[in-house]
Each structure stands twice: as structure tokens, then as C-alpha cells.
């Protein structure tokens, strides 16, 4: 078979070349696929690249003339300028430039330098993709790329040898085994290094979105209607892992974000601008939240991993302590006890919350005079508030004397007389709240929480709105609650003497679109893999210290256990034996003597030949002719237990010769010869003969 350049190759050499060309194209395509997986380029562009790479493989290497190379270089430069100036951003333009240059080299590959450039461009694709994502899908793509790169480089290095030796046989299986071995070796070396070196950032290119438009519980000002657009997005916001089974958590558990106290008529603002640092507790190694009751038995531990930038700290209410996974992380709070991080970048932290049930707070409420400092910010109303809202609140609470009872009646009224909808018709009105209560009659949680808080204020009850998230979907594979933007939620809180801030959630249940079980489980498995990979990538210095400390503590506990176990076991057995001995004394004695007699009987039967020989010789003074058969019979029993019985047609000498050859030992022949001379030749056995017989029997027992 002739190659394209006219050289003759054997069938095996051509197979190596064909495999090498296919591996080169697949490596280039795999590198570009990582960009598609990381969403750095569109799926449409990725689908366009696949046939182009396929055609380059089918066409094979086609060297380009110098003139064509110059023309293509000018075309690439022109395309780059147009792309940067008119079409794409800098990063997208760089990706397009790499793609175009890679395809040109792939179609015009003719020497080792061209192939090296193709491989470097594929590596460049991978590096750009790594700056966009840290997902588990990208991890799978990375593993495939590394395996293909090893396979391709092995073929690249052996390509010249196959060309020089046209008759050499090519074994694809050998190359695949070598690739697997090298990949395994790289993994064994890389994994410890990857664990030891901490990571401090998650990428170079920030996401192209405004966080204030995609997060709930993040901003100091929210307009009515904004939350409806957020809920329509299903992107993951954070993952929360708790130290209790989901069944032991409150059914209405929420991840609190920020409280807003200033109502403008069209939305809410948080006038609290001053922030103070939380106090660090050296004893507990945590940040303590002021004015929070702390109860160790009710403390809920939540590890929160955020995926979108936000300085807010999310957690179950009320949060009493914080701990960060990042070194030197600081926390702050404002007048409303909103909690903030020093950094707005995605990261992780741990929240400790003192869960107090809604019923406990309601039972603790009592009538009393409110402190003056609560009367101003939490009773503020806009001067142009529609009087119909005040009249509606009074009609709903007519006849109720307690403030708590009035608030509960408003909550019940809103939940039972209005519908849930993500449509923002009321948000477009001049007075959104009035339109929602008297015209639209439908809305999302933001309108319900606002109506609850405003009507409570018209009755003299301090109130505020809280933005955060519902608890989200529990992933059984990873043990995390996956919280999405569609879980964004608003609710209201009212202040009552004795109880503090009590939660009111007047929003009726939203319709749920339940997915099928296989689809849900598959999605949870992918989320679990994503969480696992994120934990590896964000393995920072604090996590390393924690891992080392946990290993040291585990080793110390194991050492203490090893030192204390013998004594504890001795005490346990002693106590057990005393109890058993006192309860079953007679039965134990009988069992002991029965066991002893059984052991003696077995020993007597096992060594009956020795005992009979000893009895005959030492006690009865029998002749050696009577003693010799006992030793010979002992040999026969020993060989039979080893699977070498004497056949009926064999003489003693024939049997001794056969087993001697089988075992490679002269012991059977020596014992048989002494047996013959003593039994039939009437030759007395001397002490040396007895010693020889016993030594021969011991050697037979030692043989396998």
C-alpha cells in the first residue's frame, strides 16, 4: 500500500499512521469540546467544528506551499482585527483566533512542528475553558483530554520509528495499555500534589451579569416586581449542608438573606449603612452574632457554598455564630442584624443557627409598650399611601384586641383571598401595592410580604420584609440542599414584646411541576459530582489544616484505643466470666471436664500407635518384633492422611518406593526396611533404630 508521499508502508505501518492521524484530530476536537462544555463558546459553533475536523482527517496531511501560507496568514490577521473590533470581546476573539489557526494547521499539517502547534492550540482551548468553569462535567472532559493527549504523544514519538521500519508490526492494544498505565501514574502523582497545594480563586473571567439582577437577599434596595424575574431563573445560587437529617428540620425552613425596613411605595430599601465587625471568640473559634440567644442543644450547623457573587450571609434564622473556610475572612453586621462577608466572591462559610419554632415565638408574645427605637424605622410609611390599604387592614382585624392576633388575621386573609402568579402586572402600575390588593388580586411572594408588612404598620405593629430563599431541593447523593434562583422568596416579620421578631408568610403555595423519578435522580447525581469537584478545586489552606488536624486527632484516638483496649477487654472478660461462673457454675464444671476428656480421648486416638509402642516396650517389655508393626502402621496412617493410601496389590517395598518417589523422601523405605528386618528377620531394634524411625516419621509429617 502506498502512502500519499509515495513511500511504501506495510499494512502494520499504515495502521500506525492512520491511528496517529485519528488521535491528532480527536485531541484537537476534545480540546475545543471543553470550551463548549464550559459555555465559553456556543453549542452551534461546536457543532460546526465537528465536520471540519472530520474532513481534515479524511483528507489526510496536505502540505501547503509558501505562497498559500502567506495568504492564509494575512487572512487570519484580517479576521482577527475585524473580530476584535466589530464582532466579539477580547476573550471570544482569542478563542476564534485559536480555532482558525488550529484548523489551518490541521488541514496543512506536514511535519512534526505542525503537529506540535496543533497540540499546543488544543491545550490552549483547555486552559481557556478552565477559567470559565469548575464543574464536574469539565472534570470529565479534562480526564478524556489528558488520556487522549498521552495516547497521541506516544504515537507521535514512535511515528518515525515505524516509518524507518516499514515491516514492524503495530499493536493498538499495547498502546492502549501503555496509555492507561501512564495515566494512572500521573493520577497517583498529581492527586497528592493537588491536595497539598491550596487554591485561592475559581477563575480569571468574571461572569457577564449583574449580580443585583440575579440574586435575592443581596441588595439594600428592591423594587416590587424584581423578584418575579429572578424566580423564573433556575440557576444554582448556593448549596447548603446541614448536620441533621432532612426529616428533623422544620418544614418551612428558609435561608435568610437581608431585612428591608424602608418602604418607598414602589419597593423596599435598607437605611442601615453602618456596619460593625462581629466579635471573634477565641474559646469557640467562631464569630459571635450580638443579641442572639445561644442554645447548644438546638444549634443547627449549616455549611454554605455560594456559586454567585454576593456579600450577604445566608442561613437559617436566627444565626448566632459564623465560621469561614477562607483564611482571614471577616464578618460584619448592621443595625438590623443583617450579616455580611468581607468578600463578595463565591466561597464557603459555616452558619450556626438557634432554631426557634414559629409556635414558640407566638406563645412567647405578650402585650406591652414597644421601645421608642422600634417605633421609627419599622413603622415608617410613605406619605402618599392609599387610605384603602389602611381601611382594609382595620376591616380584617376588626374585633381583635392583641397585635399578634391582628397580624395572624392579615396573614390568613392574604393567603386565602389572593392567588399566586409570576406575572408582574401590578409592578407596572403607578401604585403597585394598591393595584395588587384591589385590582390584580394575584402576584408573587414579594407583593404578599409587602402587603403583610404595610398593613401591620398601619395598625401600629413594627414590621419589615425579609428576602432570602426557600430551603430548596435535597440531594440524596451529596447530602446538600441545592438552592436555585427559582427558590427566591420574600416574607414579613413583625416585632412583639417577649417574642421578638415573628415570621409571617402570607404567600399561598405555588404550583409545582414535579419531574419524573429517573430524571430527578439523574440530575441529583450530576449535582453530587459537581459538588465533589467543587470541594476539590476549593481545597484551600484552612481545609488543609482541618484535614491534617482531623488525621492527627484520629491517629491519637486510635493510639489511645490500642493502649486502653487490652485492659478494657480484660476487665470485660473478667466481669463476664464472674457473671457466667456465678450463674452456671455446675454446668461450667461439667463442660470443662467433658472438654478435657474429649481432648484426652482425641489425643489417645491420634497417637495410639506411639502409646501402644511405648506400653509394649517400656512397661510390658515386649520384643522388638512386636513393637515394629506399630511404627509401620503409624507410617501407613500418616501417608493415608496425606492422600497416599497403600493399594491392595502393592507389597510394602513397592508402596515405599512409590510414595518415596512421590514425596522425594527416603523415609518410607527406611521405616519399611527396619520393619522387614524386625518383623520377619527377627532382628532386634536398637536405640539408634528407634531414633531413626521417629526422625523419619517427623520428616514425613513435615512434608506437604
Tab-separated table of C-alpha atoms in Angstrom, residues 231-583:
chain	number	residue	atom	x	y	z
A	231	UNK	CA	-37.739	33.266	40.284
A	232	UNK	CA	-38.043	32.398	36.586
A	233	UNK	CA	-34.307	31.570	36.514
A	234	UNK	CA	-33.285	28.066	37.673
A	235	UNK	CA	-29.532	28.722	38.022
A	236	UNK	CA	-27.919	27.354	41.181
A	237	UNK	CA	-27.225	30.039	43.802
A	238	UNK	CA	-25.736	28.003	46.642
A	239	UNK	CA	-25.552	24.599	48.273
A	240	UNK	CA	-26.255	24.071	51.955
A	241	UNK	CA	-25.216	21.055	54.014
A	242	UNK	CA	-26.718	20.630	57.484
A	243	UNK	CA	-25.810	18.335	60.362
A	244	UNK	CA	-29.295	16.873	60.737
A	245	UNK	CA	-31.450	14.560	58.609
A	246	UNK	CA	-33.958	16.453	56.414
A	247	UNK	CA	-36.858	14.915	58.324
A	248	UNK	CA	-35.759	16.621	61.550
A	249	UNK	CA	-35.749	20.114	60.021
A	250	UNK	CA	-38.732	22.480	60.135
A	251	UNK	CA	-40.912	22.085	57.027
A	252	UNK	CA	-40.895	25.865	56.465
A	253	UNK	CA	-37.105	26.260	56.837
A	254	UNK	CA	-35.719	29.228	54.890
A	255	UNK	CA	-32.267	30.652	54.236
A	256	UNK	CA	-32.496	34.234	55.429
A	257	UNK	CA	-30.704	36.920	53.414
A	258	UNK	CA	-31.402	40.586	54.163
A	259	UNK	CA	-34.122	42.513	56.006
A	260	UNK	CA	-35.526	45.696	54.467
A	261	UNK	CA	-37.295	48.269	56.643
A	262	UNK	CA	-37.821	51.373	54.471
A	263	UNK	CA	-40.937	51.283	52.242
A	264	UNK	CA	-40.962	53.783	49.353
A	265	UNK	CA	-44.325	52.873	47.845
A	266	UNK	CA	-42.679	51.077	44.894
A	267	UNK	CA	-40.187	48.979	46.787
A	268	UNK	CA	-38.035	48.481	49.857
A	269	UNK	CA	-34.706	49.891	50.991
A	270	UNK	CA	-32.431	49.201	53.945
A	271	UNK	CA	-31.433	52.540	55.514
A	272	UNK	CA	-28.852	50.865	57.772
A	273	UNK	CA	-25.474	51.721	56.239
A	274	UNK	CA	-23.089	51.457	59.203
A	275	UNK	CA	-21.578	48.014	59.712
A	276	UNK	CA	-19.664	46.695	62.708
A	277	UNK	CA	-17.352	43.708	62.873
A	278	UNK	CA	-18.565	40.571	64.602
A	279	UNK	CA	-16.698	39.606	67.762
A	280	UNK	CA	-14.266	36.703	67.456
A	281	UNK	CA	-14.456	34.059	70.187
A	282	UNK	CA	-11.066	32.510	70.924
A	283	UNK	CA	-12.703	29.834	73.059
A	284	UNK	CA	-15.062	28.550	70.338
A	285	UNK	CA	-13.032	29.708	67.311
A	286	UNK	CA	-16.120	31.353	65.781
A	287	UNK	CA	-17.619	34.813	65.206
A	288	UNK	CA	-20.485	35.559	67.610
A	289	UNK	CA	-23.607	37.457	66.499
A	290	UNK	CA	-24.742	40.052	69.089
A	291	UNK	CA	-28.137	39.967	70.835
A	292	UNK	CA	-28.770	36.331	69.904
A	293	UNK	CA	-29.809	33.615	72.328
A	294	UNK	CA	-27.465	30.658	72.120
A	295	UNK	CA	-28.659	27.133	72.927
A	296	UNK	CA	-26.229	24.294	72.336
A	297	UNK	CA	-28.889	21.608	72.150
A	298	UNK	CA	-30.831	23.418	69.399
A	299	UNK	CA	-27.886	24.687	67.365
A	300	UNK	CA	-28.119	23.874	63.639
A	301	UNK	CA	-24.833	23.770	61.732
A	302	UNK	CA	-25.021	24.762	58.053
A	303	UNK	CA	-22.128	24.785	55.617
A	304	UNK	CA	-22.983	27.167	52.772
A	305	UNK	CA	-21.162	27.151	49.420
A	306	UNK	CA	-22.191	30.080	47.202
A	307	UNK	CA	-21.872	29.968	43.427
A	308	UNK	CA	-22.751	33.564	42.570
A	309	UNK	CA	-21.077	36.685	43.981
A	310	UNK	CA	-22.832	38.220	46.977
A	311	UNK	CA	-21.534	39.696	50.252
A	312	UNK	CA	-24.655	38.569	52.135
A	313	UNK	CA	-24.510	35.676	54.586
A	314	UNK	CA	-27.389	33.245	54.112
A	315	UNK	CA	-28.576	30.893	56.837
A	316	UNK	CA	-31.460	29.738	58.977
A	317	UNK	CA	-32.798	32.363	61.377
A	318	UNK	CA	-31.634	33.371	63.862
A	319	UNK	CA	-27.927	32.969	63.167
A	320	UNK	CA	-25.860	33.066	66.358
A	321	UNK	CA	-22.326	32.321	65.118
A	322	UNK	CA	-20.266	32.156	61.926
A	323	UNK	CA	-17.105	30.456	60.761
A	324	UNK	CA	-15.353	30.850	57.430
A	325	UNK	CA	-13.487	28.302	55.332
A	326	UNK	CA	-11.227	31.021	53.948
A	327	UNK	CA	-8.289	32.387	55.881
A	328	UNK	CA	-8.603	35.864	57.417
A	329	UNK	CA	-12.302	36.045	56.445
A	330	UNK	CA	-14.174	38.706	58.444
A	331	UNK	CA	-17.903	39.168	59.057
A	332	UNK	CA	-19.947	42.307	59.687
A	333	UNK	CA	-23.475	43.199	60.832
A	334	UNK	CA	-25.703	46.266	60.679
A	335	UNK	CA	-28.456	47.635	62.919
A	336	UNK	CA	-30.974	45.077	61.641
A	337	UNK	CA	-28.506	42.218	62.241
A	338	UNK	CA	-28.037	41.640	58.534
A	339	UNK	CA	-24.819	39.653	58.168
A	340	UNK	CA	-22.164	40.409	55.549
A	341	UNK	CA	-18.887	38.889	54.409
A	342	UNK	CA	-15.762	40.916	53.703
A	343	UNK	CA	-15.647	39.488	50.165
A	344	UNK	CA	-18.454	39.244	47.620
A	345	UNK	CA	-16.741	36.475	45.635
A	346	UNK	CA	-18.202	32.941	45.613
A	347	UNK	CA	-16.948	30.980	48.578
A	348	UNK	CA	-17.929	28.941	51.611
A	349	UNK	CA	-18.735	29.624	55.247
A	350	UNK	CA	-20.463	27.902	58.146
A	351	UNK	CA	-23.524	29.299	59.943
A	352	UNK	CA	-24.709	28.175	63.384
A	353	UNK	CA	-28.405	28.886	63.965
A	354	UNK	CA	-30.556	28.593	67.060
A	355	UNK	CA	-33.758	27.153	65.635
A	356	UNK	CA	-36.780	28.552	67.418
A	357	UNK	CA	-40.084	27.320	66.080
A	358	UNK	CA	-42.806	29.673	64.912
A	359	UNK	CA	-45.137	28.322	67.601
A	360	UNK	CA	-42.573	29.022	70.356
A	361	UNK	CA	-42.265	32.642	69.298
A	362	UNK	CA	-46.027	33.108	69.107
A	363	UNK	CA	-46.500	31.617	72.571
A	364	UNK	CA	-43.847	33.961	73.981
A	365	UNK	CA	-45.528	37.120	72.640
A	366	UNK	CA	-47.313	39.416	75.073
A	367	UNK	CA	-48.885	42.827	75.066
A	368	UNK	CA	-46.611	45.638	76.108
A	369	UNK	CA	-45.150	49.007	75.211
A	370	UNK	CA	-42.582	48.982	72.457
A	371	UNK	CA	-39.205	50.708	72.886
A	372	UNK	CA	-39.063	54.056	71.109
A	373	UNK	CA	-36.240	52.960	68.821
A	374	UNK	CA	-38.550	50.437	67.171
A	375	UNK	CA	-41.282	52.997	66.577
A	376	UNK	CA	-39.453	54.944	63.901
A	377	UNK	CA	-37.782	52.743	61.239
A	378	UNK	CA	-40.249	49.851	61.424
A	379	UNK	CA	-43.445	51.928	61.430
A	380	UNK	CA	-42.467	54.271	58.594
A	381	UNK	CA	-44.996	54.632	55.770
A	382	UNK	CA	-44.895	56.779	52.628
A	383	UNK	CA	-46.997	59.979	52.935
A	384	UNK	CA	-48.985	59.130	49.810
A	385	UNK	CA	-50.063	55.667	50.981
A	386	UNK	CA	-53.538	54.859	49.689
A	387	UNK	CA	-56.080	55.090	52.530
A	388	UNK	CA	-57.865	51.988	51.225
A	389	UNK	CA	-54.933	49.870	52.443
A	390	UNK	CA	-55.348	51.199	55.998
A	391	UNK	CA	-59.118	50.623	55.858
A	392	UNK	CA	-58.597	47.046	54.598
A	393	UNK	CA	-56.246	46.262	57.488
A	394	UNK	CA	-58.735	47.592	60.022
A	395	UNK	CA	-61.600	45.626	58.456
A	396	UNK	CA	-59.574	42.387	58.514
A	397	UNK	CA	-58.553	42.799	62.173
A	398	UNK	CA	-61.884	44.190	63.421
A	399	UNK	CA	-62.748	42.853	66.867
A	400	UNK	CA	-59.253	41.503	67.622
A	401	UNK	CA	-57.528	43.152	70.579
A	402	UNK	CA	-53.988	41.712	70.539
A	403	UNK	CA	-51.445	42.870	67.988
A	404	UNK	CA	-50.345	39.292	67.336
A	405	UNK	CA	-53.924	38.239	66.628
A	406	UNK	CA	-54.325	41.100	64.150
A	407	UNK	CA	-51.140	40.089	62.310
A	408	UNK	CA	-52.292	36.462	62.113
A	409	UNK	CA	-55.676	37.542	60.698
A	410	UNK	CA	-53.947	39.581	57.972
A	411	UNK	CA	-51.729	36.593	57.100
A	412	UNK	CA	-54.752	34.293	56.865
A	413	UNK	CA	-56.710	36.810	54.767
A	414	UNK	CA	-53.928	37.285	52.195
A	415	UNK	CA	-53.268	33.572	51.891
A	416	UNK	CA	-56.916	32.721	51.389
A	417	UNK	CA	-58.155	35.538	49.113
A	418	UNK	CA	-55.315	36.100	46.633
A	419	UNK	CA	-53.639	33.941	44.007
A	420	UNK	CA	-50.001	33.201	43.237
A	421	UNK	CA	-48.609	34.282	39.865
A	422	UNK	CA	-45.224	35.304	38.442
A	423	UNK	CA	-46.858	37.891	36.187
A	424	UNK	CA	-45.825	41.432	37.047
A	425	UNK	CA	-48.987	43.296	36.037
A	426	UNK	CA	-49.121	45.105	39.383
A	427	UNK	CA	-45.445	46.102	39.118
A	428	UNK	CA	-46.269	48.238	36.049
A	429	UNK	CA	-48.943	50.268	37.876
A	430	UNK	CA	-48.317	53.674	39.420
A	431	UNK	CA	-49.161	52.253	42.859
A	432	UNK	CA	-48.092	48.553	42.737
A	433	UNK	CA	-49.385	47.596	46.205
A	434	UNK	CA	-52.821	49.175	45.705
A	435	UNK	CA	-53.132	47.515	42.294
A	436	UNK	CA	-52.243	44.124	43.803
A	437	UNK	CA	-54.715	44.390	46.704
A	438	UNK	CA	-57.729	45.827	44.850
A	439	UNK	CA	-57.264	45.192	41.107
A	440	UNK	CA	-54.830	42.417	40.203
A	441	UNK	CA	-55.518	40.108	43.152
A	442	UNK	CA	-52.602	37.882	42.040
A	443	UNK	CA	-48.853	38.215	42.465
A	444	UNK	CA	-45.713	36.554	43.724
A	445	UNK	CA	-44.262	36.450	47.223
A	446	UNK	CA	-42.852	39.978	47.109
A	447	UNK	CA	-46.333	41.501	46.874
A	448	UNK	CA	-47.728	39.276	49.653
A	449	UNK	CA	-44.861	40.089	52.039
A	450	UNK	CA	-45.192	43.808	51.276
A	451	UNK	CA	-48.948	43.753	51.856
A	452	UNK	CA	-48.468	41.939	55.184
A	453	UNK	CA	-45.788	44.344	56.409
A	454	UNK	CA	-47.559	47.549	55.292
A	455	UNK	CA	-50.944	46.594	56.744
A	456	UNK	CA	-49.256	45.662	60.041
A	457	UNK	CA	-47.628	49.112	60.124
A	458	UNK	CA	-50.990	50.806	59.569
A	459	UNK	CA	-52.129	49.058	62.784
A	460	UNK	CA	-49.073	50.223	64.740
A	461	UNK	CA	-47.178	46.914	64.596
A	462	UNK	CA	-43.448	47.236	63.757
A	463	UNK	CA	-42.708	45.162	60.681
A	464	UNK	CA	-40.170	44.572	57.926
A	465	UNK	CA	-39.661	42.483	54.783
A	466	UNK	CA	-37.082	39.689	54.529
A	467	UNK	CA	-35.561	38.446	51.267
A	468	UNK	CA	-33.915	35.056	51.050
A	469	UNK	CA	-34.580	31.551	49.748
A	470	UNK	CA	-36.716	28.567	50.489
A	471	UNK	CA	-34.679	25.532	51.560
A	472	UNK	CA	-34.513	24.134	48.002
A	473	UNK	CA	-34.216	20.546	46.769
A	474	UNK	CA	-32.443	17.986	48.940
A	475	UNK	CA	-29.880	15.926	47.024
A	476	UNK	CA	-29.765	12.420	48.483
A	477	UNK	CA	-26.457	11.625	46.754
A	478	UNK	CA	-24.462	14.517	48.209
A	479	UNK	CA	-26.460	15.351	51.342
A	480	UNK	CA	-26.862	19.009	50.264
A	481	UNK	CA	-29.804	21.314	49.738
A	482	UNK	CA	-29.435	22.718	46.220
A	483	UNK	CA	-30.823	26.275	46.280
A	484	UNK	CA	-31.687	27.889	42.947
A	485	UNK	CA	-32.786	31.355	41.948
A	486	UNK	CA	-36.261	29.906	41.465
A	487	UNK	CA	-36.273	29.282	45.252
A	488	UNK	CA	-36.033	33.045	45.943
A	489	UNK	CA	-38.665	34.114	48.454
A	490	UNK	CA	-39.898	37.120	50.450
A	491	UNK	CA	-41.728	37.087	53.746
A	492	UNK	CA	-42.559	39.531	56.533
A	493	UNK	CA	-41.619	39.818	60.180
A	494	UNK	CA	-43.382	41.640	62.999
A	495	UNK	CA	-41.988	42.648	66.375
A	496	UNK	CA	-43.850	41.693	69.557
A	497	UNK	CA	-42.682	42.188	73.159
A	498	UNK	CA	-41.494	38.933	74.706
A	499	UNK	CA	-41.215	37.118	71.386
A	500	UNK	CA	-39.044	39.428	69.328
A	501	UNK	CA	-39.354	39.184	65.564
A	502	UNK	CA	-42.044	36.714	64.486
A	503	UNK	CA	-42.220	35.410	60.910
A	504	UNK	CA	-45.338	35.774	58.735
A	505	UNK	CA	-45.507	34.123	55.327
A	506	UNK	CA	-48.843	35.020	53.668
A	507	UNK	CA	-47.849	33.716	50.213
A	508	UNK	CA	-50.083	30.823	49.090
A	509	UNK	CA	-48.354	27.681	47.778
A	510	UNK	CA	-47.066	27.976	44.218
A	511	UNK	CA	-47.874	25.244	41.675
A	512	UNK	CA	-45.108	22.639	41.484
A	513	UNK	CA	-44.019	20.928	38.271
A	514	UNK	CA	-42.740	17.585	39.528
A	515	UNK	CA	-40.258	15.797	37.258
A	516	UNK	CA	-40.144	12.020	36.885
A	517	UNK	CA	-38.109	9.965	39.351
A	518	UNK	CA	-35.355	8.864	36.882
A	519	UNK	CA	-34.880	12.440	35.655
A	520	UNK	CA	-34.742	13.780	39.203
A	521	UNK	CA	-32.252	11.142	40.384
A	522	UNK	CA	-30.018	11.657	37.335
A	523	UNK	CA	-29.998	15.403	37.980
A	524	UNK	CA	-29.134	14.859	41.637
A	525	UNK	CA	-26.253	12.554	40.678
A	526	UNK	CA	-24.790	15.210	38.373
A	527	UNK	CA	-25.189	17.798	41.145
A	528	UNK	CA	-23.382	15.497	43.585
A	529	UNK	CA	-20.467	15.090	41.159
A	530	UNK	CA	-20.374	18.841	40.687
A	531	UNK	CA	-20.255	19.384	44.454
A	532	UNK	CA	-17.462	16.824	44.813
A	533	UNK	CA	-15.374	18.512	42.134
A	534	UNK	CA	-16.046	21.951	43.628
A	535	UNK	CA	-14.819	20.716	47.008
A	536	UNK	CA	-11.575	19.554	45.384
A	537	UNK	CA	-10.993	22.783	43.465
A	538	UNK	CA	-11.709	24.992	46.508
A	539	UNK	CA	-9.466	22.953	48.824
A	540	UNK	CA	-7.851	25.968	50.489
A	541	UNK	CA	-5.324	26.278	53.304
A	542	UNK	CA	-7.933	26.202	56.064
A	543	UNK	CA	-9.307	22.936	54.704
A	544	UNK	CA	-5.771	21.527	54.589
A	545	UNK	CA	-5.228	22.488	58.228
A	546	UNK	CA	-8.573	20.951	59.131
A	547	UNK	CA	-7.696	17.746	57.268
A	548	UNK	CA	-4.307	17.476	58.983
A	549	UNK	CA	-5.862	18.174	62.381
A	550	UNK	CA	-8.562	15.563	61.849
A	551	UNK	CA	-5.929	12.991	60.806
A	552	UNK	CA	-3.833	13.778	63.907
A	553	UNK	CA	-6.889	13.537	66.165
A	554	UNK	CA	-7.896	10.222	64.555
A	555	UNK	CA	-4.389	8.786	64.997
A	556	UNK	CA	-4.299	9.961	68.609
A	557	UNK	CA	-7.659	8.364	69.322
A	558	UNK	CA	-6.556	5.145	67.624
A	559	UNK	CA	-3.374	5.049	69.737
A	560	UNK	CA	-5.337	5.648	72.950
A	561	UNK	CA	-7.780	2.941	71.921
A	562	UNK	CA	-4.948	0.473	71.268
A	563	UNK	CA	-3.401	1.229	74.656
A	564	UNK	CA	-6.665	1.019	76.562
A	565	UNK	CA	-8.266	-1.879	74.692
A	566	UNK	CA	-6.326	-4.763	76.359
A	567	UNK	CA	-7.132	-3.541	79.867
A	568	UNK	CA	-10.752	-2.838	78.948
A	569	UNK	CA	-11.059	-6.237	77.284
A	570	UNK	CA	-9.525	-7.903	80.316
A	571	UNK	CA	-11.991	-6.175	82.629
A	572	UNK	CA	-14.879	-7.042	80.331
A	573	UNK	CA	-13.911	-10.727	80.137
A	574	UNK	CA	-13.322	-10.848	83.882
A	575	UNK	CA	-16.739	-9.401	84.610
A	576	UNK	CA	-18.320	-11.693	82.030
A	577	UNK	CA	-16.603	-14.738	83.456
A	578	UNK	CA	-17.628	-13.876	87.005
A	579	UNK	CA	-21.226	-13.465	85.931
A	580	UNK	CA	-21.238	-16.658	83.933
A	581	UNK	CA	-19.389	-18.552	86.655
A	582	UNK	CA	-21.822	-17.479	89.344
A	583	UNK	CA	-24.859	-18.342	87.256
